[in-house]
mmCIF file of C-alpha atoms in Angstrom:
data_model
loop_
_atom_site.group_PDB
_atom_site.id
_atom_site.type_symbol
_atom_site.label_atom_id
_atom_site.label_comp_id
_atom_site.label_asym_id
_atom_site.label_seq_id
_atom_site.Cartn_x
_atom_site.Cartn_y
_atom_site.Cartn_z
ATOM 1 C CA MET A 56 -14.762 -15.791 24.549
ATOM 2 C CA THR A 57 -18.386 -15.767 23.398
ATOM 3 C CA ALA A 58 -20.217 -18.814 22.110
ATOM 4 C CA LEU A 59 -20.072 -17.393 18.574
ATOM 5 C CA GLN A 60 -16.329 -16.820 18.839
ATOM 6 C CA ARG A 61 -15.804 -20.386 20.110
ATOM 7 C CA LEU A 62 -17.828 -21.727 17.213
ATOM 8 C CA LEU A 63 -15.785 -19.749 14.689
ATOM 9 C CA LEU A 64 -12.531 -20.923 16.221
ATOM 10 C CA VAL A 65 -13.648 -24.562 16.127
ATOM 11 C CA PHE A 66 -14.615 -24.147 12.470
ATOM 12 C CA LEU A 67 -11.245 -22.672 11.539
ATOM 13 C CA LEU A 68 -9.361 -25.427 13.324
ATOM 14 C CA ALA A 69 -11.496 -28.170 11.805
ATOM 15 C CA VAL A 70 -10.998 -27.328 8.128
ATOM 16 C CA PRO A 71 -8.513 -29.783 6.583
ATOM 17 C CA GLY A 72 -4.970 -28.718 5.665
ATOM 18 C CA GLY A 73 -3.899 -27.034 2.441
ATOM 19 C CA GLY A 74 -6.771 -24.539 2.260
ATOM 20 C CA ALA A 75 -7.159 -20.927 3.242
ATOM 21 C CA PHE A 76 -8.091 -21.887 6.797
ATOM 22 C CA SER A 77 -5.616 -24.674 7.559
ATOM 23 C CA LEU A 78 -3.842 -22.660 10.252
ATOM 24 C CA GLN A 79 -5.379 -21.782 13.574
ATOM 25 C CA ALA A 80 -6.913 -18.387 14.297
ATOM 26 C CA ALA A 81 -6.856 -17.109 17.854
ATOM 27 C CA HIS A 82 -8.956 -14.427 19.480
ATOM 28 C CA ALA A 83 -7.780 -11.497 21.562
ATOM 29 C CA SER A 84 -9.973 -8.649 22.764
ATOM 30 C CA GLY A 85 -12.709 -9.732 20.377
ATOM 31 C CA LEU A 86 -10.400 -9.681 17.327
ATOM 32 C CA VAL A 87 -9.749 -12.568 14.985
ATOM 33 C CA VAL A 88 -5.969 -12.856 15.052
ATOM 34 C CA VAL A 89 -4.735 -13.722 11.575
ATOM 35 C CA PRO A 90 -2.127 -16.496 11.967
ATOM 36 C CA LYS A 91 1.469 -16.189 10.834
ATOM 37 C CA GLY A 92 2.576 -17.746 7.570
ATOM 38 C CA ASN A 93 0.931 -18.268 4.201
ATOM 39 C CA ARG A 94 -2.588 -19.544 3.717
ATOM 40 C CA SER A 95 -1.588 -20.903 0.293
ATOM 41 C CA VAL A 96 0.853 -23.794 -0.021
ATOM 42 C CA THR A 97 2.100 -22.527 -3.375
ATOM 43 C CA GLN A 98 2.618 -18.960 -4.555
ATOM 44 C CA PRO A 99 -0.468 -17.382 -6.152
ATOM 45 C CA ALA A 100 -0.173 -16.393 -9.801
ATOM 46 C CA ILE A 101 2.005 -13.388 -10.615
ATOM 47 C CA PRO A 102 0.276 -10.839 -12.895
ATOM 48 C CA GLU A 103 1.383 -10.808 -16.502
ATOM 49 C CA ALA A 104 2.197 -7.086 -16.245
ATOM 50 C CA SER A 105 4.895 -7.871 -13.685
ATOM 51 C CA ALA A 106 6.300 -10.663 -15.843
ATOM 52 C CA THR A 107 6.341 -8.418 -18.916
ATOM 53 C CA ARG A 108 8.120 -5.648 -17.050
ATOM 54 C CA THR A 109 10.708 -8.078 -15.705
ATOM 55 C CA ARG A 110 11.392 -9.561 -19.157
ATOM 56 C CA ALA A 111 11.693 -6.100 -20.682
ATOM 57 C CA PHE A 112 14.625 -5.334 -18.398
ATOM 58 C CA LYS A 113 16.228 -8.724 -19.107
ATOM 59 C CA THR A 114 16.168 -9.778 -15.483
ATOM 60 C CA THR A 115 14.370 -12.279 -13.255
ATOM 61 C CA TYR A 116 12.420 -12.124 -10.022
ATOM 62 C CA ASP A 117 15.261 -13.878 -8.236
ATOM 63 C CA GLU A 118 17.769 -11.305 -9.465
ATOM 64 C CA LYS A 119 15.513 -8.422 -8.451
ATOM 65 C CA TYR A 120 14.960 -9.970 -5.033
ATOM 66 C CA GLU A 121 18.690 -10.337 -4.498
ATOM 67 C CA LYS A 122 19.248 -6.692 -5.486
ATOM 68 C CA ILE A 123 16.865 -5.264 -2.911
ATOM 69 C CA VAL A 124 18.201 -7.626 -0.246
ATOM 70 C CA ALA A 125 21.748 -6.516 -1.100
ATOM 71 C CA LEU A 126 20.691 -2.863 -0.902
ATOM 72 C CA LEU A 127 19.227 -3.365 2.555
ATOM 73 C CA LYS A 128 22.365 -5.189 3.681
ATOM 74 C CA ARG A 129 24.571 -2.315 2.502
ATOM 75 C CA GLU A 130 22.485 0.618 3.692
ATOM 76 C CA LYS A 131 22.800 0.368 7.448
ATOM 77 C CA LYS A 132 21.439 3.885 7.973
ATOM 78 C CA LEU A 133 18.374 2.931 5.979
ATOM 79 C CA VAL A 134 17.741 -0.099 8.160
ATOM 80 C CA ALA A 135 18.191 2.033 11.276
ATOM 81 C CA HIS A 136 15.660 4.501 9.882
ATOM 82 C CA ILE A 137 13.240 1.639 9.166
ATOM 83 C CA LYS A 138 13.432 0.628 12.825
ATOM 84 C CA GLN A 139 12.875 4.214 13.986
ATOM 85 C CA ALA A 140 9.847 4.705 11.747
ATOM 86 C CA ALA A 141 8.383 1.363 12.791
ATOM 87 C CA ALA A 142 8.722 2.306 16.463
ATOM 88 C CA ALA A 143 7.049 5.669 15.856
ATOM 89 C CA TYR A 144 4.048 3.977 14.188
ATOM 90 C CA ASP A 145 3.997 1.033 16.603
ATOM 91 C CA ILE A 146 4.526 -1.681 14.015
ATOM 92 C CA ASP A 147 7.062 -4.464 13.588
ATOM 93 C CA PRO A 148 9.818 -3.184 11.227
ATOM 94 C CA ILE A 149 9.518 -6.388 9.192
ATOM 95 C CA HIS A 150 6.351 -4.907 7.672
ATOM 96 C CA ILE A 151 8.406 -2.090 6.129
ATOM 97 C CA VAL A 152 11.066 -4.497 4.910
ATOM 98 C CA GLY A 153 8.370 -6.691 3.369
ATOM 99 C CA ALA A 154 6.844 -3.771 1.494
ATOM 100 C CA LEU A 155 10.231 -2.745 0.088
ATOM 101 C CA VAL A 156 11.170 -6.277 -0.923
ATOM 102 C CA GLY A 157 7.825 -6.922 -2.593
ATOM 103 C CA GLU A 158 7.912 -3.695 -4.597
ATOM 104 C CA HIS A 159 11.460 -4.190 -5.822
ATOM 105 C CA THR A 160 10.997 -7.861 -6.634
ATOM 106 C CA TYR A 161 7.819 -7.556 -8.676
ATOM 107 C CA ASN A 162 7.414 -3.923 -9.711
ATOM 108 C CA VAL A 163 10.728 -2.095 -10.002
ATOM 109 C CA THR A 164 14.371 -3.023 -9.671
ATOM 110 C CA ALA A 165 16.350 -1.601 -6.764
ATOM 111 C CA VAL A 166 18.973 0.964 -7.677
ATOM 112 C CA GLY A 167 22.540 0.674 -6.516
ATOM 113 C CA SER A 168 22.304 3.286 -3.773
ATOM 114 C CA VAL A 169 19.682 5.132 -1.754
ATOM 115 C CA GLN A 170 21.420 8.330 -2.862
ATOM 116 C CA THR A 171 19.964 7.812 -6.338
ATOM 117 C CA TYR A 172 16.483 8.350 -4.944
ATOM 118 C CA TYR A 173 17.486 11.752 -3.555
ATOM 119 C CA VAL A 174 18.609 12.786 -7.047
ATOM 120 C CA LYS A 175 15.327 11.620 -8.563
ATOM 121 C CA ALA A 176 13.369 13.537 -5.933
ATOM 122 C CA LEU A 177 15.120 16.764 -6.908
ATOM 123 C CA SER A 178 14.261 16.231 -10.577
ATOM 124 C CA TYR A 179 10.533 16.595 -9.773
ATOM 125 C CA SER A 180 10.802 19.531 -7.373
ATOM 126 C CA GLY A 181 10.590 22.254 -10.023
ATOM 127 C CA LEU A 182 7.990 20.745 -12.355
ATOM 128 C CA ASP A 183 4.669 22.457 -12.947
ATOM 129 C CA PHE A 184 1.815 19.955 -13.004
ATOM 130 C CA ALA A 185 -1.625 19.239 -11.548
ATOM 131 C CA PHE A 186 -3.828 16.260 -10.818
ATOM 132 C CA ARG A 187 -6.469 16.373 -13.561
ATOM 133 C CA TYR A 188 -8.715 14.093 -15.593
ATOM 134 C CA LYS A 189 -9.986 15.315 -18.963
ATOM 135 C CA GLY A 190 -8.931 18.806 -17.975
ATOM 136 C CA VAL A 191 -10.810 18.851 -14.646
ATOM 137 C CA PRO A 192 -8.727 19.185 -11.452
ATOM 138 C CA VAL A 193 -9.476 16.541 -8.849
ATOM 139 C CA GLN A 194 -10.208 19.319 -6.322
ATOM 140 C CA THR A 195 -13.047 20.499 -8.578
ATOM 141 C CA PHE A 196 -14.267 17.024 -9.520
ATOM 142 C CA VAL A 197 -14.832 15.911 -5.908
ATOM 143 C CA GLN A 198 -17.208 18.852 -5.395
ATOM 144 C CA ARG A 199 -19.758 17.126 -7.635
ATOM 145 C CA PRO A 200 -23.028 16.096 -5.907
ATOM 146 C CA GLU A 201 -22.124 12.395 -6.230
ATOM 147 C CA PHE A 202 -19.468 12.984 -3.564
ATOM 148 C CA ALA A 203 -21.893 14.527 -1.054
ATOM 149 C CA SER A 204 -21.666 11.464 1.204
ATOM 150 C CA CYS A 205 -17.952 12.180 1.678
ATOM 151 C CA ALA A 206 -18.331 15.872 2.487
ATOM 152 C CA GLU A 207 -18.540 15.549 6.271
ATOM 153 C CA ILE A 208 -15.641 13.099 6.629
ATOM 154 C CA LYS A 209 -12.721 14.717 8.405
ATOM 155 C CA ASP A 210 -9.820 12.239 8.428
ATOM 156 C CA SER A 211 -7.830 11.918 5.210
ATOM 157 C CA ALA A 212 -7.829 8.103 5.072
ATOM 158 C CA SER A 213 -11.612 7.784 5.217
ATOM 159 C CA LEU A 214 -12.150 10.840 3.016
ATOM 160 C CA TRP A 215 -10.042 9.686 0.082
ATOM 161 C CA SER A 216 -11.280 6.117 0.512
ATOM 162 C CA CYS A 217 -14.838 7.452 0.228
ATOM 163 C CA ARG A 218 -13.962 9.439 -2.890
ATOM 164 C CA ASP A 219 -12.331 6.364 -4.382
ATOM 165 C CA ARG A 220 -15.513 4.367 -3.743
ATOM 166 C CA VAL A 221 -17.740 7.065 -5.266
ATOM 167 C CA TRP A 222 -15.593 7.120 -8.400
ATOM 168 C CA VAL A 223 -16.054 3.357 -8.805
ATOM 169 C CA GLU A 224 -19.788 3.420 -8.123
ATOM 170 C CA HIS A 225 -20.760 6.483 -10.153
ATOM 171 C CA PHE A 226 -18.119 7.207 -12.787
ATOM 172 C CA ARG A 227 -15.760 4.386 -13.637
ATOM 173 C CA GLY A 228 -16.639 3.027 -17.073
ATOM 174 C CA LYS A 229 -19.875 5.045 -17.194
ATOM 175 C CA THR A 230 -21.249 8.015 -19.128
ATOM 176 C CA VAL A 231 -22.462 10.795 -16.816
ATOM 177 C CA ASP A 232 -23.940 14.081 -18.052
ATOM 178 C CA GLY A 233 -22.660 13.336 -21.530
ATOM 179 C CA VAL A 234 -19.097 12.625 -20.399
ATOM 180 C CA THR A 235 -17.699 9.120 -20.842
ATOM 181 C CA TYR A 236 -15.358 8.051 -18.065
ATOM 182 C CA ASP A 237 -12.706 5.434 -18.744
ATOM 183 C CA ALA A 238 -12.839 2.105 -16.933
ATOM 184 C CA MET A 239 -9.836 2.963 -14.788
ATOM 185 C CA THR A 240 -9.169 3.475 -11.102
ATOM 186 C CA PHE A 241 -9.457 6.825 -9.348
ATOM 187 C CA GLN A 242 -5.672 6.763 -8.987
ATOM 188 C CA GLN A 243 -5.140 6.122 -12.703
ATOM 189 C CA ALA A 244 -7.610 8.807 -13.752
ATOM 190 C CA PHE A 245 -6.413 11.714 -11.621
ATOM 191 C CA PHE A 246 -3.035 10.937 -10.091
ATOM 192 C CA GLN A 247 -0.802 10.026 -13.024
ATOM 193 C CA PRO A 248 0.134 13.423 -14.499
ATOM 194 C CA PHE A 249 3.225 12.156 -16.344
ATOM 195 C CA PHE A 250 2.747 8.549 -17.464
ATOM 196 C CA ALA A 251 0.801 5.407 -16.658
ATOM 197 C CA GLY A 252 1.651 3.109 -13.793
ATOM 198 C CA GLN A 253 3.122 5.850 -11.657
ATOM 199 C CA THR A 254 4.419 5.089 -8.216
ATOM 200 C CA PHE A 255 7.495 6.765 -6.875
ATOM 201 C CA GLY A 256 10.619 6.560 -4.794
ATOM 202 C CA LEU A 257 12.054 3.864 -2.610
ATOM 203 C CA GLY A 258 8.596 2.828 -1.426
ATOM 204 C CA GLN A 259 6.904 3.141 -4.845
ATOM 205 C CA ILE A 260 4.092 5.151 -3.253
ATOM 206 C CA SER A 261 1.271 6.637 -5.308
ATOM 207 C CA PRO A 262 0.134 10.251 -4.758
ATOM 208 C CA LEU A 263 -3.350 9.047 -3.785
ATOM 209 C CA THR A 264 -1.978 6.731 -1.109
ATOM 210 C CA ALA A 265 0.151 9.554 0.271
ATOM 211 C CA LEU A 266 -2.962 11.738 0.509
ATOM 212 C CA GLU A 267 -4.812 8.984 2.352
ATOM 213 C CA VAL A 268 -2.249 8.778 5.166
ATOM 214 C CA THR A 269 -1.304 12.461 5.363
ATOM 215 C CA ASP A 270 -3.273 13.048 8.585
ATOM 216 C CA LEU A 271 -1.548 10.130 10.277
ATOM 217 C CA VAL A 272 1.886 11.286 9.106
ATOM 218 C CA ASN A 273 1.126 14.806 10.306
ATOM 219 C CA LYS A 274 0.042 13.520 13.718
ATOM 220 C CA VAL A 275 2.916 11.105 14.295
ATOM 221 C CA SER A 276 5.827 12.646 12.376
ATOM 222 C CA GLY A 277 4.818 16.295 12.170
ATOM 223 C CA TYR A 278 5.032 16.587 8.385
ATOM 224 C CA ASP A 279 2.830 19.200 6.745
ATOM 225 C CA ARG A 280 -0.502 17.859 5.532
ATOM 226 C CA LEU A 281 -0.557 17.118 1.813
ATOM 227 C CA THR A 282 -3.235 18.406 -0.558
ATOM 228 C CA PRO A 283 -3.731 18.066 -4.328
ATOM 229 C CA ASP A 284 -3.284 21.855 -4.490
ATOM 230 C CA HIS A 285 0.455 21.332 -3.965
ATOM 231 C CA PRO A 286 1.438 18.229 -5.958
ATOM 232 C CA GLN A 287 5.157 19.036 -5.746
ATOM 233 C CA ALA A 288 5.005 18.556 -1.970
ATOM 234 C CA ILE A 289 3.434 15.128 -2.478
ATOM 235 C CA TYR A 290 6.222 14.085 -4.815
ATOM 236 C CA ARG A 291 8.845 15.423 -2.437
ATOM 237 C CA ASP A 292 7.493 13.309 0.394
ATOM 238 C CA VAL A 293 7.131 10.050 -1.533
ATOM 239 C CA MET A 294 10.441 10.361 -3.394
ATOM 240 C CA ASP A 295 12.715 11.484 -0.565
ATOM 241 C CA PRO A 296 13.985 8.183 0.901
ATOM 242 C CA ASP A 297 13.854 9.423 4.492
ATOM 243 C CA ARG A 298 10.263 10.577 4.169
ATOM 244 C CA SER A 299 9.299 7.590 2.029
ATOM 245 C CA ILE A 300 10.118 5.185 4.864
ATOM 246 C CA VAL A 301 7.851 7.173 7.170
ATOM 247 C CA TYR A 302 5.004 6.941 4.649
ATOM 248 C CA ILE A 303 5.499 3.184 4.295
ATOM 249 C CA ALA A 304 5.166 2.858 8.062
ATOM 250 C CA ALA A 305 2.029 4.991 8.004
ATOM 251 C CA ILE A 306 0.491 2.980 5.147
ATOM 252 C CA VAL A 307 1.068 -0.267 7.064
ATOM 253 C CA ARG A 308 -0.290 1.247 10.280
ATOM 254 C CA ASP A 309 -3.367 2.483 8.427
ATOM 255 C CA ALA A 310 -4.011 -0.964 6.912
ATOM 256 C CA ILE A 311 -3.671 -2.633 10.310
ATOM 257 C CA ASP A 312 -6.103 -0.127 11.810
ATOM 258 C CA ALA A 313 -8.582 -0.540 8.940
ATOM 259 C CA TYR A 314 -8.699 -4.307 9.507
ATOM 260 C CA LYS A 315 -8.862 -3.886 13.276
ATOM 261 C CA GLU A 316 -11.997 -1.760 12.824
ATOM 262 C CA GLN A 317 -13.566 -4.757 11.074
ATOM 263 C CA GLY A 318 -12.478 -7.251 13.741
ATOM 264 C CA PHE A 319 -9.215 -8.628 12.321
ATOM 265 C CA ASP A 320 -5.720 -8.371 13.776
ATOM 266 C CA ILE A 321 -3.246 -8.591 10.868
ATOM 267 C CA SER A 322 -0.318 -7.061 12.761
ATOM 268 C CA GLY A 323 1.477 -10.406 13.107
ATOM 269 C CA ASN A 324 1.399 -11.371 9.437
ATOM 270 C CA PRO A 325 3.800 -9.363 7.206
ATOM 271 C CA GLY A 326 2.561 -11.215 4.128
ATOM 272 C CA ILE A 327 -0.922 -9.785 4.598
ATOM 273 C CA THR A 328 0.284 -6.227 5.207
ATOM 274 C CA ALA A 329 2.575 -6.559 2.172
ATOM 275 C CA THR A 330 -0.381 -7.724 0.094
ATOM 276 C CA LEU A 331 -2.379 -4.683 1.173
ATOM 277 C CA TYR A 332 0.577 -2.416 0.472
ATOM 278 C CA ASN A 333 0.543 -3.854 -3.040
ATOM 279 C CA VAL A 334 -3.199 -3.743 -3.766
ATOM 280 C CA GLY A 335 -4.311 -0.782 -1.625
ATOM 281 C CA GLN A 336 -7.883 0.059 -0.548
ATOM 282 C CA PRO A 337 -7.600 -1.529 2.927
ATOM 283 C CA ARG A 338 -10.952 -0.143 4.117
ATOM 284 C CA HIS A 339 -12.892 -1.523 1.171
ATOM 285 C CA ARG A 340 -11.179 -4.893 1.472
ATOM 286 C CA ALA A 341 -11.580 -5.150 5.240
ATOM 287 C CA ALA A 342 -15.281 -4.308 4.986
ATOM 288 C CA ALA A 343 -15.781 -6.905 2.243
ATOM 289 C CA LEU A 344 -13.966 -9.507 4.336
ATOM 290 C CA ALA A 345 -16.100 -8.747 7.382
ATOM 291 C CA SER A 346 -19.284 -9.006 5.322
ATOM 292 C CA GLY A 347 -18.320 -12.480 4.142
ATOM 293 C CA LYS A 348 -17.592 -11.561 0.532
ATOM 294 C CA GLY A 349 -13.871 -12.202 0.787
ATOM 295 C CA GLY A 350 -13.674 -15.377 2.858
ATOM 296 C CA LYS A 351 -13.117 -15.923 6.577
ATOM 297 C CA LEU A 352 -9.505 -14.769 6.763
ATOM 298 C CA PRO A 353 -7.442 -12.437 4.583
ATOM 299 C CA VAL A 354 -5.254 -14.307 2.118
ATOM 300 C CA GLU A 355 -1.878 -13.178 0.810
ATOM 301 C CA ASN A 356 -1.337 -12.574 -2.898
ATOM 302 C CA TYR A 357 1.828 -13.488 -4.826
ATOM 303 C CA TYR A 358 3.626 -10.439 -3.407
ATOM 304 C CA GLY A 359 2.761 -11.099 0.223
ATOM 305 C CA TRP A 360 3.354 -14.826 -0.221
ATOM 306 C CA LEU A 361 7.015 -14.132 -1.062
ATOM 307 C CA VAL A 362 7.422 -12.006 2.067
ATOM 308 C CA ASN A 363 6.106 -14.755 4.320
ATOM 309 C CA ASP A 364 8.111 -17.395 2.467
ATOM 310 C CA LYS A 365 11.357 -15.422 2.903
ATOM 311 C CA LEU A 366 10.538 -14.169 6.385
ATOM 312 C CA ASP A 367 13.564 -15.601 8.223
ATOM 313 C CA GLU A 368 15.998 -14.112 5.713
ATOM 314 C CA LEU A 369 14.196 -10.770 5.718
ATOM 315 C CA ARG A 370 14.209 -10.591 9.504
ATOM 316 C CA SER A 371 17.968 -11.126 9.473
ATOM 317 C CA LEU A 372 18.310 -7.887 7.476
ATOM 318 C CA LEU A 373 17.100 -5.947 10.488
ATOM 319 C CA ASP A 374 20.239 -7.024 12.343
ATOM 320 C CA SER A 375 22.337 -4.963 9.913
ATOM 321 C CA GLY A 376 21.037 -1.589 11.108
ATOM 322 C CA SER A 377 22.482 0.294 14.050
#
């Protein structure tokens, strides 16, 4: 351990309880190991959009939580598949469980059976659609000179992360060459061909996120690489429950790797990986954290806080799979 590392560790241990740094951080192989558990004593605020959606369906967060837990208890093959995917991507399966529980507690309500997701996947297989914004396909848009810095990037995660960043810096909420661009995310602008707020399937995965991890999924699981030229293939992969679990594992693995590149080991904290599954952009967030803009340790949001708070119960669900 270097002198700087010792100093940082002493600082983290010395901060009084109740704050973001009240738990100890250890070091291994030069990484700051993010401790288990929640940094916040109480759950961070839940966005109003989630509350509105929950009220609209005349349900509660507790009821939605119980539904996804019940689904995982019933679907033993699903739990077995979660374990298999986690092993393939070298992650603890609790990260996949946490992502599923968070999504179905705060964003959507779990259906009665996994079979329902297969039916929904088929309903999109024959649709004719493209990823466009104001009539311009995303494949054409990213050829603009503003994206030149991304042109030489080879891996899909860094490539689409770069394009996302360029959109924010050069287009979002701005007028460029006489065209006014809405103050929306890259995902919202180009990857919602049917309606707003689109995420799909058991894992509620967005098309952009699927594109980001397609190289990893190809390498580990052998699935064909996804491209915006074939949007139906993207929807097939994120809506098919079997494939969706694989993508969840890849998304978690990618987030862990993004933070590792910036010196943080988040692999032992499912609340942090769940938070990143919820908010996305792990490379941008990890870089901001490392630069000091986001604090000394990553902090869970309302979604990840629930996962850590319910961790013992969620781990018990993994005993139900074969």
